[in-house]
Coordinates of C-alpha atoms and ligand atoms in Angstrom, one line a residue:
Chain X
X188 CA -215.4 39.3 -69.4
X189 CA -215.2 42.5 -68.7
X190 CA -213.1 44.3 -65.7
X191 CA -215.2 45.0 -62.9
X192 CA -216.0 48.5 -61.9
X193 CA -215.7 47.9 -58.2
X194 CA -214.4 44.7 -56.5
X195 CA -213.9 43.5 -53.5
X196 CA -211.2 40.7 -52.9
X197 CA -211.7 38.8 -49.6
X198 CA -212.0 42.0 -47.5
X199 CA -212.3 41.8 -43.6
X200 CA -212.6 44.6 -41.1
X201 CA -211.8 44.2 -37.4
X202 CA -212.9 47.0 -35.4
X203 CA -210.8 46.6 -31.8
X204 CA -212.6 48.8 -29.2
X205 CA -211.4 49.0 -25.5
X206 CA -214.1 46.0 -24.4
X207 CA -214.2 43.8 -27.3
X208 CA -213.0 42.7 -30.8
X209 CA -215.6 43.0 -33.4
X210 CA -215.3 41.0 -37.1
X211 CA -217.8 43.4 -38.6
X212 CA -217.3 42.1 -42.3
X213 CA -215.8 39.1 -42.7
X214 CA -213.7 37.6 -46.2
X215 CA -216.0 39.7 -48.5
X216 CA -215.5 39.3 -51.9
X217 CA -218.0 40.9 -54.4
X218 CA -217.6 41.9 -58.3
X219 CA -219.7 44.9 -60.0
X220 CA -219.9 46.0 -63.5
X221 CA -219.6 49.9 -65.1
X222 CA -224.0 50.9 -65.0
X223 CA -225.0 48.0 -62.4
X224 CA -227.6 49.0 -59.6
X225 CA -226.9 46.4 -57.0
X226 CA -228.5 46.4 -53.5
X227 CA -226.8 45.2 -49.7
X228 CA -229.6 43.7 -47.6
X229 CA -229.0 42.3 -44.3
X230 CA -230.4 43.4 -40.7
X231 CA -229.3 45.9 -38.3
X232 CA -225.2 45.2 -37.5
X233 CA -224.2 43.0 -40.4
X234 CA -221.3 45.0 -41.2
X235 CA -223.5 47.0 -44.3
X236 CA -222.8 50.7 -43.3
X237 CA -219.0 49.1 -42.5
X238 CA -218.7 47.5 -46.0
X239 CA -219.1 50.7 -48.0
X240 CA -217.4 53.3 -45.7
X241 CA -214.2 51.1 -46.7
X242 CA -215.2 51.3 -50.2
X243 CA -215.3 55.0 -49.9
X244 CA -212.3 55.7 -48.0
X245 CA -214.3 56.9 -45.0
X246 CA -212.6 53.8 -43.0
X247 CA -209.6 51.5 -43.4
X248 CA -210.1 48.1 -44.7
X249 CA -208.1 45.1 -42.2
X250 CA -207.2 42.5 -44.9
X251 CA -208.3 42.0 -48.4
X252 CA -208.4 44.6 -51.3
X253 CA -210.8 46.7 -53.0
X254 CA -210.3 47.6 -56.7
X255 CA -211.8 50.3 -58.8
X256 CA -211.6 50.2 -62.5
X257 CA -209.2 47.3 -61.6
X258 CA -206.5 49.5 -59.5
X259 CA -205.9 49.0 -55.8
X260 CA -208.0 52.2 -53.9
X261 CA -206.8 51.0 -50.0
X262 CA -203.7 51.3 -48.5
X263 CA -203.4 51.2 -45.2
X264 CA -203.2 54.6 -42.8
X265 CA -203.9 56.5 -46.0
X266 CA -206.3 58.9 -47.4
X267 CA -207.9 57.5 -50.6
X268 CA -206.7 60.0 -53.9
X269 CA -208.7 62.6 -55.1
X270 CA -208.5 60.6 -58.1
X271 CA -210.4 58.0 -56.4
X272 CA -212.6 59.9 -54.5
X273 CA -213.8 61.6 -57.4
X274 CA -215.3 58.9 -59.2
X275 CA -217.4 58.0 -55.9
X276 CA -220.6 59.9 -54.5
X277 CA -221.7 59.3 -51.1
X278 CA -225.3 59.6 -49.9
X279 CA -225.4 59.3 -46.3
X280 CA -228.4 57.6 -44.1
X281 CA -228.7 60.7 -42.9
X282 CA -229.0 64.1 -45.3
X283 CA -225.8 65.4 -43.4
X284 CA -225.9 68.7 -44.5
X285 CA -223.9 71.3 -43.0
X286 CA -226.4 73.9 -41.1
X287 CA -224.0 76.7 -41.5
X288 CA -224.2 76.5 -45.4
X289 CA -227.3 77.3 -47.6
X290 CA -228.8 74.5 -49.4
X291 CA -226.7 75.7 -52.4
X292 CA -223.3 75.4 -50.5
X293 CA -223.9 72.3 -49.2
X294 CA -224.5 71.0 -53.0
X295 CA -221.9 72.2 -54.2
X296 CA -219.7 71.3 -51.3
X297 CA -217.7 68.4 -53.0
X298 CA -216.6 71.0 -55.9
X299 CA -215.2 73.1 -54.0
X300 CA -212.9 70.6 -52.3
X301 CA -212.0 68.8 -55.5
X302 CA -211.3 72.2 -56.6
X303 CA -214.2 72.1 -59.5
X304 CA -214.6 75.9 -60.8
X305 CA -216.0 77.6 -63.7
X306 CA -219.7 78.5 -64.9
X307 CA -220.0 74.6 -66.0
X308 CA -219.9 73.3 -62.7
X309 CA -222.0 76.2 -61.3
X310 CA -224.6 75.7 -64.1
X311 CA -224.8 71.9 -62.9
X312 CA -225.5 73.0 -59.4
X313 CA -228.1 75.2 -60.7
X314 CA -229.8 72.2 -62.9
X315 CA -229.3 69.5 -60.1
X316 CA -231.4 71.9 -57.2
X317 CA -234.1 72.5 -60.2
X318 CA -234.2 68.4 -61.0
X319 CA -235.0 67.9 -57.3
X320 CA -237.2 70.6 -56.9
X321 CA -234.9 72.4 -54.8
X322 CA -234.4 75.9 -57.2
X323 CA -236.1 78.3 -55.2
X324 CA -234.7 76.5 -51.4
X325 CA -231.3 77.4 -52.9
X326 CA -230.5 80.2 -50.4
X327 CA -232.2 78.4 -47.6
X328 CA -230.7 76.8 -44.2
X329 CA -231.0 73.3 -44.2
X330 CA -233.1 74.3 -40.8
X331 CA -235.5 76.0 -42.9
X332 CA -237.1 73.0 -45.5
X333 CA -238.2 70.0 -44.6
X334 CA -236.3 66.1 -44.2
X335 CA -237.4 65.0 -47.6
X336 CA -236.0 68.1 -49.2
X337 CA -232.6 67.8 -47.4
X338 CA -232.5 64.0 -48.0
X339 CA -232.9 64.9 -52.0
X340 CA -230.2 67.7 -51.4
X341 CA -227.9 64.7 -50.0
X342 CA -228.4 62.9 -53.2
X343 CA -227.5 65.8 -55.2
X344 CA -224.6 66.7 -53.6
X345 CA -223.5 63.2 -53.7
X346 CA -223.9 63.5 -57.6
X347 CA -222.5 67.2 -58.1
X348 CA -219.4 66.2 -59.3
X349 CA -220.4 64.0 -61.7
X350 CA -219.2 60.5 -60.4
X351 CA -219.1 57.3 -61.8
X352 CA -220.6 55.2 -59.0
X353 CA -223.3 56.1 -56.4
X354 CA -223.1 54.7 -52.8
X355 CA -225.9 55.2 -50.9
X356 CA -226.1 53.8 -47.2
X357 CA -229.8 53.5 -46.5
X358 CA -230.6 56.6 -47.7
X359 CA -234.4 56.8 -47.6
X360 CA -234.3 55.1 -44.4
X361 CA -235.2 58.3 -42.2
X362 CA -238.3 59.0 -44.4
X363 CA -241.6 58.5 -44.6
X364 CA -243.2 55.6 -46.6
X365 CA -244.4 57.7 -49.1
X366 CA -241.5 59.9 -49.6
X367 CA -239.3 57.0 -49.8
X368 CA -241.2 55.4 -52.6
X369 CA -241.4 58.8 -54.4
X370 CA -237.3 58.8 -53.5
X371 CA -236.7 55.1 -55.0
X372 CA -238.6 56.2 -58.0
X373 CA -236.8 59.3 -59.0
X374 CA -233.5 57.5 -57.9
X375 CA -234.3 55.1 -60.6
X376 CA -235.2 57.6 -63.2
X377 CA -231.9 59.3 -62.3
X378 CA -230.1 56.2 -63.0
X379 CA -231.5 55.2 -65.8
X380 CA -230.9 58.6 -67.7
X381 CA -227.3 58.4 -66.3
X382 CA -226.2 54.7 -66.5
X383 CA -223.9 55.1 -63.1
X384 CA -222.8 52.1 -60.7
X385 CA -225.5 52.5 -57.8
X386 CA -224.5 50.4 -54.7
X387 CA -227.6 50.8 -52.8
X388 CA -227.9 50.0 -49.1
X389 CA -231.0 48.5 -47.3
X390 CA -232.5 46.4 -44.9
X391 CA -236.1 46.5 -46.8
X392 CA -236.3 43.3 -49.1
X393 CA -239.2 45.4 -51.3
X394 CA -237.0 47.7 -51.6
X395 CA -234.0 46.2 -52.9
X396 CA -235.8 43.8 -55.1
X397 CA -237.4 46.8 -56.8
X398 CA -234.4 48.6 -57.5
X399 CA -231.5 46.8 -58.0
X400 CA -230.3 44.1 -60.7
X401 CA -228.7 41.8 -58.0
X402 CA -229.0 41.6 -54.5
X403 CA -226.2 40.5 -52.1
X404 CA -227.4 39.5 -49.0
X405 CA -225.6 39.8 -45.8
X406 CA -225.6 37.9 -42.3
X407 CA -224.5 38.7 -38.6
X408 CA -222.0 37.4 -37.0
X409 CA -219.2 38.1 -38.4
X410 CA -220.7 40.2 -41.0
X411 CA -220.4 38.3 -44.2
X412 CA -222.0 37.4 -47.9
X413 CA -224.5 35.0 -47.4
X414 CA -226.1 34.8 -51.1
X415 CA -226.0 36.6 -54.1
X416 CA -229.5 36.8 -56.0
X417 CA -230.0 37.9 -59.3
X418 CA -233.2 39.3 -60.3
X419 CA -234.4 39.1 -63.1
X420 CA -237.8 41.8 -63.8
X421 CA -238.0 43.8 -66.2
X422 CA -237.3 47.2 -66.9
X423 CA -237.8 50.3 -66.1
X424 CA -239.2 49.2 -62.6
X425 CA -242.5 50.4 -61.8
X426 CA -244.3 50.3 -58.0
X427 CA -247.1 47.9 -59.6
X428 CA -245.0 45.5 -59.7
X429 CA -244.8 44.5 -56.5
X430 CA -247.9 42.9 -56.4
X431 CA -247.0 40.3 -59.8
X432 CA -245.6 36.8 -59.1
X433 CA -242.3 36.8 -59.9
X434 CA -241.9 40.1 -58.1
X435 CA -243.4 38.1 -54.6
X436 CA -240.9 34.9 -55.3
X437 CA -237.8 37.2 -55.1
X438 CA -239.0 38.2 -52.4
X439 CA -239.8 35.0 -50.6
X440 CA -236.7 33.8 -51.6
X441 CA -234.7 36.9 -49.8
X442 CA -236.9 36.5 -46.6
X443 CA -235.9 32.6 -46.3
X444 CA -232.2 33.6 -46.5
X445 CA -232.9 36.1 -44.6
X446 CA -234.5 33.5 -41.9
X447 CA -237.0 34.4 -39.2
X448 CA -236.4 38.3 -39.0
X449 CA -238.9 40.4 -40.8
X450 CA -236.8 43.4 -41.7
X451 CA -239.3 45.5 -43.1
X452 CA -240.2 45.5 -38.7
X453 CA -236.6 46.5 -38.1
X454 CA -236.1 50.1 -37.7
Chain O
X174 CA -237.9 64.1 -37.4
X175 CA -238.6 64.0 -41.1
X176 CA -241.4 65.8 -43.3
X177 CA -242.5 64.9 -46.0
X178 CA -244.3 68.1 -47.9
X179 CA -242.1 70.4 -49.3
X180 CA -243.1 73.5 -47.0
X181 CA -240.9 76.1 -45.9
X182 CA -241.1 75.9 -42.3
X183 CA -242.3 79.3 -40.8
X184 CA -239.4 82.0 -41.7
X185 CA -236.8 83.1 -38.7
X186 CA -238.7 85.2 -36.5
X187 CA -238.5 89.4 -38.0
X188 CA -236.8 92.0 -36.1
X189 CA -239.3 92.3 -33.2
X190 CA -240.1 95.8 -31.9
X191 CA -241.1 93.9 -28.4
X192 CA -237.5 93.3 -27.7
X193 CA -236.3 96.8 -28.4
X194 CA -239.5 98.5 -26.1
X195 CA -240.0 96.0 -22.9
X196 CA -236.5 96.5 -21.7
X197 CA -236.9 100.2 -22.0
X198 CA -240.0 99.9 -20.2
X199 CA -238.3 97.9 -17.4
X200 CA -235.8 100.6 -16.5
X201 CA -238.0 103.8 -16.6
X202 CA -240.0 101.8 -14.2
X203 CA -237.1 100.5 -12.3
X204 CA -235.6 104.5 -12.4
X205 CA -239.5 106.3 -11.5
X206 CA -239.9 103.2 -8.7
X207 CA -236.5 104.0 -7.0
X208 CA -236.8 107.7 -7.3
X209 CA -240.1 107.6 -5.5
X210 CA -238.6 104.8 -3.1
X211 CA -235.9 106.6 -2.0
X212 CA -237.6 109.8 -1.4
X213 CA -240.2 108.6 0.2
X214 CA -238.5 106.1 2.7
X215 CA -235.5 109.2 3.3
X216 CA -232.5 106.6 2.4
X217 CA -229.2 108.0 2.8
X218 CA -227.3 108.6 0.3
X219 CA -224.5 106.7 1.2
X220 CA -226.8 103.9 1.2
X221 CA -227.9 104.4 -1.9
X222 CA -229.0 107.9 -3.8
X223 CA -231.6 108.5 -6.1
X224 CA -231.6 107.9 -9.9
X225 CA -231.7 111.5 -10.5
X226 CA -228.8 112.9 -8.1
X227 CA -226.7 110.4 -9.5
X228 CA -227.0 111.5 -13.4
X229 CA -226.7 114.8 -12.0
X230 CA -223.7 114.8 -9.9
X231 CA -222.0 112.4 -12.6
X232 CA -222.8 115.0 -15.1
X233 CA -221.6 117.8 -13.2
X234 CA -218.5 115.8 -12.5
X235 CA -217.8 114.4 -15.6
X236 CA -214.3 116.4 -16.3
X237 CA -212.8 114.3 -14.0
X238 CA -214.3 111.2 -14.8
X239 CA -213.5 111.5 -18.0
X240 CA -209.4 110.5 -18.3
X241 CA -210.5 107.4 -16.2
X242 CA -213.3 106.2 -18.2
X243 CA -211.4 106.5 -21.6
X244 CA -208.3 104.8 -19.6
X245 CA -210.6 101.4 -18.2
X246 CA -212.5 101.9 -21.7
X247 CA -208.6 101.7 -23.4
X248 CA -207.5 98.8 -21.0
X249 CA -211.1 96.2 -21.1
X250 CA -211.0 97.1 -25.1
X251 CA -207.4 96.1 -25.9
X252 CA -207.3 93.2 -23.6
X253 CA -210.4 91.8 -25.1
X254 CA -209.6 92.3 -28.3
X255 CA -206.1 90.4 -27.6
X256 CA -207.9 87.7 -25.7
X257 CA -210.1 86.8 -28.4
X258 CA -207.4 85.4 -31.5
X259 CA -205.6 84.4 -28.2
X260 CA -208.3 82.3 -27.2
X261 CA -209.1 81.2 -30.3
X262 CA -205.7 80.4 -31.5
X263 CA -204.7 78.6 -28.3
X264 CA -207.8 76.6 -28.5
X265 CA -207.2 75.7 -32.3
X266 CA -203.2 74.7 -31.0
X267 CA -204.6 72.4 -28.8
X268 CA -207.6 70.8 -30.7
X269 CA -204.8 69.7 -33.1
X270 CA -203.7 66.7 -30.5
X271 CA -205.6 64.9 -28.2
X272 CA -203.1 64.5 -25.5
X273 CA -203.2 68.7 -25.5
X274 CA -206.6 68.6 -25.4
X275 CA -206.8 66.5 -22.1
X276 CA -203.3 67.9 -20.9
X277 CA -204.4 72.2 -20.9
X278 CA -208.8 71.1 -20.3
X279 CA -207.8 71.0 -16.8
X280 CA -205.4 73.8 -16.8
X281 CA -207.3 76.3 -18.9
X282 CA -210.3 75.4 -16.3
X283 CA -207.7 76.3 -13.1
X284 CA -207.1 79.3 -15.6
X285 CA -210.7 80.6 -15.7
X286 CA -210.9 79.9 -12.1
X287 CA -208.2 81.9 -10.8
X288 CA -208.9 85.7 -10.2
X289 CA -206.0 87.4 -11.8
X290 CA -205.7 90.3 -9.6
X291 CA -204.3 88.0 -7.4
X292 CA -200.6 88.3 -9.6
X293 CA -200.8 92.5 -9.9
X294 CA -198.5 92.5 -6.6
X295 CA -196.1 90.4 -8.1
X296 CA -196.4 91.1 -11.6
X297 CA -195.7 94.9 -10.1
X298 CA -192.3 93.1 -9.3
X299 CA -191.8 91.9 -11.9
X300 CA -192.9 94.9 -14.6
X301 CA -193.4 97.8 -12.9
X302 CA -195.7 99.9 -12.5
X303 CA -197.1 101.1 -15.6
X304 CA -200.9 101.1 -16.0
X305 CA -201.1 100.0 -19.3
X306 CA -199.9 96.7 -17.9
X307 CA -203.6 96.1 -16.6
X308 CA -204.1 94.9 -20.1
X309 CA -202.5 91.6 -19.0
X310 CA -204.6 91.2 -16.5
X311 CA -207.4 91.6 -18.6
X312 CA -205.7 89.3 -21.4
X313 CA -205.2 86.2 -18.9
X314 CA -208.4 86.6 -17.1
X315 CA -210.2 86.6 -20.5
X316 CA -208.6 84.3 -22.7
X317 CA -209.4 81.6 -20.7
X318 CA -212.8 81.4 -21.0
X319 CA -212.5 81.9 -24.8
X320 CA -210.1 79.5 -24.7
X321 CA -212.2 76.9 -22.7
X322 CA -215.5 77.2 -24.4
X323 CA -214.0 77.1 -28.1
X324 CA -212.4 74.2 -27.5
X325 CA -215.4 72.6 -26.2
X326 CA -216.9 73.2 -29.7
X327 CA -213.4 72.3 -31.4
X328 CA -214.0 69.0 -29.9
X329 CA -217.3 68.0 -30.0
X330 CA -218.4 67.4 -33.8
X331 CA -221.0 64.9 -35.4
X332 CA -219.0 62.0 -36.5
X333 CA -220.7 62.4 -39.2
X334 CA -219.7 65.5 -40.4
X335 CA -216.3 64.6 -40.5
X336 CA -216.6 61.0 -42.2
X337 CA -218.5 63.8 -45.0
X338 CA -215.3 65.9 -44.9
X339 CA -213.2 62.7 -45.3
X340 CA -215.3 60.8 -48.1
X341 CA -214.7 64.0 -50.5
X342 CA -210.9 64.1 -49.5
X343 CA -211.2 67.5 -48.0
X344 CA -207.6 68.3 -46.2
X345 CA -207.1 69.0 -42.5
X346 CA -206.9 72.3 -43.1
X347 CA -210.4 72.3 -45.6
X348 CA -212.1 70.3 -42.7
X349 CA -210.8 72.8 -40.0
X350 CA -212.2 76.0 -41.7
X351 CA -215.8 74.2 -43.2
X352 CA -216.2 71.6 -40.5
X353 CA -214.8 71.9 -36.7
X354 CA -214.4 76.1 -36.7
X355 CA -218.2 76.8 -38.0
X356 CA -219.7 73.9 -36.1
X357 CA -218.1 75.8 -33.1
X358 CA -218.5 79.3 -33.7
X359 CA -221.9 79.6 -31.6
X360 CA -219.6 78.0 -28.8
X361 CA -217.0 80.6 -29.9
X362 CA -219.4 83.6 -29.6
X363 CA -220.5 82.4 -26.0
X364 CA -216.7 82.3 -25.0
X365 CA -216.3 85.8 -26.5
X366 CA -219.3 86.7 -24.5
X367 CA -218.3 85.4 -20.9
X368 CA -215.0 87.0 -22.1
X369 CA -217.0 90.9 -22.0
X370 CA -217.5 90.1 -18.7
X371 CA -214.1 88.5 -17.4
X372 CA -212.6 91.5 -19.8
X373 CA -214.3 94.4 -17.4
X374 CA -214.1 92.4 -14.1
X375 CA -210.5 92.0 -15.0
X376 CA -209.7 95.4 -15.6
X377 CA -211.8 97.1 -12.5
X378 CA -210.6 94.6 -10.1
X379 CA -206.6 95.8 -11.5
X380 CA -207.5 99.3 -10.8
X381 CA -208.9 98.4 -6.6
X382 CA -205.3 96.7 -6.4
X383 CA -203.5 98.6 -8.6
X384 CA -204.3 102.1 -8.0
X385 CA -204.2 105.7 -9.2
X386 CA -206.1 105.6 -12.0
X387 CA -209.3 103.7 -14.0
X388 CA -212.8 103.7 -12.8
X389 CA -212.2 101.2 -10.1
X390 CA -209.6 103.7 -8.4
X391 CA -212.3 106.9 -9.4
X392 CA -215.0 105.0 -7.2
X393 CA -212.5 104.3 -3.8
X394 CA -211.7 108.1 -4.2
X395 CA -215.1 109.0 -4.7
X396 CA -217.0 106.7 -1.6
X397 CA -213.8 108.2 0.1
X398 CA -215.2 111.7 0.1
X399 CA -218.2 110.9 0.1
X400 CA -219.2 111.5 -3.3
X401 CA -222.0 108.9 -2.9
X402 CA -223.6 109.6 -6.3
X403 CA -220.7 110.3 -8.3
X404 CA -219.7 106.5 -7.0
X405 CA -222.8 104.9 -8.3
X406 CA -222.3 107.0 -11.5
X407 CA -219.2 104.9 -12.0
X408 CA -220.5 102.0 -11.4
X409 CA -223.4 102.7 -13.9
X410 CA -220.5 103.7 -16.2
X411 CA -218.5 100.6 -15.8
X412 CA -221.9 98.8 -16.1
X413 CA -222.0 100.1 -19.7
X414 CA -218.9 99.6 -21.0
X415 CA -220.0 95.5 -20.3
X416 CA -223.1 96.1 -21.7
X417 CA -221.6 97.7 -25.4
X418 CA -219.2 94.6 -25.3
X419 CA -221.8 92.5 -25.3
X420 CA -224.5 93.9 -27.5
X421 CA -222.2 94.6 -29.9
X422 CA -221.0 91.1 -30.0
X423 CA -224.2 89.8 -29.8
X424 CA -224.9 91.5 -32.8
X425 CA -222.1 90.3 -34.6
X426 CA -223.2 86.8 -33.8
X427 CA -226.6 87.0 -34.9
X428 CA -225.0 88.5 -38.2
X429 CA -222.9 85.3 -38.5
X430 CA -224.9 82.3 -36.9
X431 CA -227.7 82.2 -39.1
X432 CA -228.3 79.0 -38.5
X433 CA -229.5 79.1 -35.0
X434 CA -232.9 80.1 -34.2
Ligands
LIG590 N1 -216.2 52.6 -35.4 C1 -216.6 51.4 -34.9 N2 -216.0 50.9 -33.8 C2 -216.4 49.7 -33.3 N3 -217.3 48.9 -33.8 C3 -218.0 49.4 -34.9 C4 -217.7 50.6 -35.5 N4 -218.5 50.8 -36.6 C5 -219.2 49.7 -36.6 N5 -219.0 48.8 -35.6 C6 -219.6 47.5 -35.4 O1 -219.6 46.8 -36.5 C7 -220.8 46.1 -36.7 C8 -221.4 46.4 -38.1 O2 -221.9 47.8 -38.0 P1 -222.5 48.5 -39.3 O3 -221.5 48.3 -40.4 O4 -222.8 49.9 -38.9 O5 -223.8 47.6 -39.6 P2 -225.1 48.0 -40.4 O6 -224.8 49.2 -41.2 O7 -225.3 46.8 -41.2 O8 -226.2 48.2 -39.5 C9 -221.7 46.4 -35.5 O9 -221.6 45.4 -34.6 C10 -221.1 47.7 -35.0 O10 -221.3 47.8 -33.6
LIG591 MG1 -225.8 51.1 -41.3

């Protein structure tokens, strides 16, 4: 088999606060191929936002390991490497934009401190704002346009310099129903002209089974894997689908591991 | 919080004319109001004269107002313009540690607190007698309050924003400049603000101790003769000088913080 793009080797994370000690993710182990879009589901505090953070270097890991391209990416009390960083694009549940920049600085915010110059780089600014819709908000204040807009900015910005693997905590969460299901859409169009790793966040069973190739489903707790599921519709994905059988199975099957809770209520 | 259509929400409000005029309006009405007032009523000039006699007799006396309005004009502008970096830079020193940060928060308070004229007697020990020295006064009375209220913004920023700054690698000094200085510069401006004020409090309040020269020392010569209107002409004087300061950093600002409405 091939070498996984991103694994995760028994990882814990222990988060000591003054009051308490708190396993938010517990022995996590998890393997993901180069071009998979795989989803997290679990409810509110199940260690999700926790499990990726570490992945992306935003956090420390406790115990356990997390590979990239087969090479070790935590050490403790370190900042993750450029290198590393590089090849990852973030896309916060929140669009996070910085309210001093324009929308065009904020895009083009990771370039600047991976040190990415040149017209190149600018030209893919330029086609990323027009792909989203964003060309003429360019010189805009993220105070100035509208949540969906700076949500789609966020996702840009994540993908400016060009990496390998897309994590994305929850991104639509903030939105509108709507907007989110325009969001998924284009987000699958977008990977399915790029082939990158998308490690998609959510606590909206719909969601996840209509993007993602496998879902990993967490629990409280301590924070840990509870199942793996992989699904197995057709593609490209389309929003009628979520009316057809198989599509409604999946998603009975998530809500019985998922037990009682109705996440689609949790906000 | 979040909308959906892709509308530009209504465009930061134009340069209004209103804002300009209404003042202006205020104070002819506040000058004609007095002037009638005081004539009518008879008040004494000591108590207070009218609008008039005082931008007459200021006029008339404005050779020797002169050397001690470019002098307190000298000392509030180079002790401001000190204070500022100073402010700035000492609140940048001790944003860099925690401990600092709760260590001088209390101090720098004490600091903005304490009326500086309190030291000219024994800074005159110490230093002399020079009046240029009023500058310090003006420096530690300002700085302070720069100090204080950029450090408050040093040290309050999203969580978020920083785990951004982190998950692209940006370096301390990266997130210090993008990050934790612009997310405080509207706190920054207010310090600079408050520091106009502390800058020419500082400075007039030197020359009542201090003596011999400066607006502060003009006015006790003046009230001491009584030069009533030639008094309040100082103070109007002294009024201004604040006034510049603060429009002119207020302007700045709005140059620079776009991104506040
Ligand atoms: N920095 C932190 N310090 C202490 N506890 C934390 C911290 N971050 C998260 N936690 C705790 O870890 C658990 C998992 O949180 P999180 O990963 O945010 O869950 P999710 O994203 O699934 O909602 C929660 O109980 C939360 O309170
Ligand atoms: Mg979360």
């Amino acid at each position: 088999m091939q070498e996984a793009k991103i694994k995760f080797d028994h990882v814990t994370k222990i988060f000591e606060t003054r009051s308490q000690t708190i396993t938010a993710v517990k022995d996590y182990s998890m393997e993901i191929q180069a071009g998979e879009f795989i989803s997290i589901l679990g409810p509110s505090g199940c260690g999700k936002s926790t499990l990726i953070r570490m992945l992306d270097g935003i956090i420390d890991t406790t115990e356990g390991d997390i590979l990239i391209d087969g090479v070790k990416v935590n050490h403790k009390g370190k900042k993750m490497p450029s290198s590393v960083l590089r090849k990852l694009g973030f896309i916060f549940q929140q669009p996070n934009m910085l309210p001093w920049y324009t929308v065009r600085q904020n895009v083009a915010l990771p370039l600047r401190v991976f040190g990415l110059k040149g017209p190149e780089w600018d030209n893919r600014v330029e086609e990323l704002l027009e792909m989203v819709g964003l060309k003429e908000y360019a010189d805009a204040h993220p105070n100035e346009i509208s949540g969906g807009m700076l949500q789609r900015a966020g996702v840009i910005r994540a993908m400016v310099h060009d990496p390998e693997i897309l994590l994305m905590d929850e991104p639509f969460g903030a939105l509108d129903e709507m907007t989110r299901e325009q969001m998924n859409m284009e987000l699958l169009e977008i990977w399915e002209k790029t082939g990158k790793t998308i490690i998609f966040i959510t606590h909206n069973i719909e969601e996840a089974v209509l993007l993602s190739s496998r879902v990993y489903v967490m629990g409280t707790n301590p924070g840990r894997l509870v199942e793996t599921v992989t699904l197995d519709l057709p593609r490209p994905r389309k929003l009628s689908m979520i009316t057809q059988k198989d599509f409604i199975e999946y998603r009975q099957l998530l809500e019985s591991y998922i037990g009682e809770i109705d996440l689609s209520k949790i906000k | 919080m979040a909308q959906s259509t892709p509308v530009r929400r209504t465009p930061k409000k134009e340069r209004d004319p209103k804002r300009i005029i209404a003042p202006l309006v205020v104070l002819a009405v506040l000058y004609i109001g007095l002037e009638i007032f005081l004539r009518v009523f008879n008040v004494a000039a000591y108590v207070m004269p009218t609008p008039t006699h005082i931008i007459q007799a200021t006029i008339s006396s404005f050779h020797i107002i002169l050397p001690d309005f470019l002098f307190t004009l000298k000392i509030i502008c180079v002790g401001f313009c000190i204070a500022i970096p100073a402010g700035i830079l000492l609140a940048a020193l001790f944003s860099q540690f925690d401990i600092l940060v709760k260590a001088m928060q209390p101090v720098v308070i004490w600091l903005v607190i304490t009326p500086m004229i309190t030291l000219i007697p024994l800074m005159t020990l110490w230093l002399g007698t020079d009046p240029n020295l009023r500058v310090i006064i003006v420096i530690i009375q300002a700085t302070p309050i720069i100090c204080l209220n950029t450090l408050n913004g040093f040290t309050h920023v999203e969580r978020e924003k920083l785990e951004l700054a982190r998950s692209v690698g940006a370096s301390k000094l990266q997130t210090f400049v993008s990050i934790i200085f612009m997310n405080a510069l509207p706190q920054v401006f207010t310090g600079i603000k408050l520091g106009c004020i502390f800058s020419t409090i500082g400075a007039v309040s030197a020359d009542f101790v201090s003596r011999g020269q400066g607006l502060g020392d003009r006015i006790i010569k003046f009230t001491k003769y009584s030069n009533f209107e030639e008094s309040y002409g100082c103070i109007i004087l002294i009024a201004l000088i604040g006034i510049t300061l603060y429009t002119v950093v207020e302007m700045i600002e709005k140059r620079i913080v776009l991104w506040k409405k």
